[in-house]
């Protein structure tokens, strides 16, 4: 099934100048439907990761996600959600498989280079969080 998913290149990877390499890796697997660079406010980052509001790392996560610009993309392709999660690798880069984005570009479990929607229901909320209908042609 053709799906759409939300990808974020997080502030650590943008800061390190790895965005171009990450985009090139993504383009080998999936189509980029829409892309933009922005700097989240604390309220925006907090709302985006609201599902983690009760976690001990929430404050750290919001601080990190607002520490610099990010690049957000809507990706499309056959089974895009699970395929992009596979390309990303495990949340903890020490556990990420060889060749994955987190293995190549992430420094730690908190600063882990990329985000991807984890299920169709999540993608259905996360894509419109960043992109309007007119931006998703
Ligand atoms: P993402 O949602 O960013 O794609 P994920 O789905 O692999 O990552 P989640 O469990 O949803 O992992 O956690 C969201 C983000 O919160 C992680 O990507 C990471 O940046 C941060 N995080 C998760 N666990 C920890 C932790 N134990 N300590 C610090 N930060 C964490
Ligand atoms: Mg997640």
Short mmCIF file of C-alpha atoms and ligand atoms in Angstrom, two decimals, residues 10 49 52 55 57 60-61 64 85 88-91 102 109-112 114-118 126, ligand 1:
data_model
loop_
_atom_site.label_atom_id
_atom_site.label_comp_id
_atom_site.label_asym_id
_atom_site.label_seq_id
_atom_site.Cartn_x
_atom_site.Cartn_y
_atom_site.Cartn_z
CA UNK A 10 16.70 16.72 14.02
CA UNK A 49 5.91 15.04 21.28
CA UNK A 52 5.86 11.57 25.77
CA UNK A 55 8.27 10.53 30.34
CA UNK A 57 13.14 12.65 29.21
CA UNK A 60 15.28 17.22 27.62
CA UNK A 61 13.56 16.19 24.37
CA UNK A 64 16.90 19.38 22.18
CA UNK A 85 11.53 3.31 10.32
CA UNK A 88 16.20 5.12 10.51
CA UNK A 89 17.35 2.26 12.75
CA UNK A 90 16.77 1.77 16.48
CA UNK A 91 16.11 4.75 18.79
CA UNK A 102 20.96 6.49 13.25
CA UNK A 109 19.59 7.98 22.41
CA UNK A 110 18.54 11.59 23.01
CA UNK A 111 20.37 13.20 20.06
CA UNK A 112 19.47 10.64 17.43
CA UNK A 114 16.03 11.64 12.73
CA UNK A 115 12.37 11.12 13.53
CA UNK A 116 9.80 9.02 11.71
CA UNK A 117 6.11 8.36 12.24
CA UNK A 118 5.68 4.96 13.92
CA UNK A 126 2.10 14.20 12.16
P1 LIG B 1 11.13 9.44 17.17
O1 LIG B 1 9.72 9.50 17.76
O2 LIG B 1 11.91 10.72 17.39
O3 LIG B 1 11.12 8.97 15.75
P2 LIG B 1 11.48 6.84 18.32
O4 LIG B 1 10.09 6.60 17.84
O5 LIG B 1 12.55 5.92 17.84
O6 LIG B 1 11.94 8.32 17.97
P3 LIG B 1 10.43 7.37 20.93
O7 LIG B 1 10.30 6.34 21.99
O8 LIG B 1 9.21 7.85 20.23
O9 LIG B 1 11.53 6.86 19.90
O10 LIG B 1 11.15 8.62 21.61
C1 LIG B 1 11.09 9.91 21.02
C2 LIG B 1 12.41 10.60 21.14
O11 LIG B 1 12.64 10.90 22.51
C3 LIG B 1 13.62 9.76 20.73
O12 LIG B 1 13.87 9.75 19.37
C4 LIG B 1 14.72 10.46 21.48
O13 LIG B 1 15.11 11.67 20.82
C5 LIG B 1 14.04 10.80 22.79
N1 LIG B 1 14.24 9.73 23.78
C6 LIG B 1 13.64 8.51 23.80
N2 LIG B 1 14.06 7.77 24.83
C7 LIG B 1 14.95 8.55 25.50
C8 LIG B 1 15.73 8.38 26.67
N3 LIG B 1 15.70 7.24 27.38
N4 LIG B 1 16.53 9.41 27.05
C9 LIG B 1 16.56 10.56 26.36
N5 LIG B 1 15.85 10.80 25.24
C10 LIG B 1 15.06 9.81 24.82
#
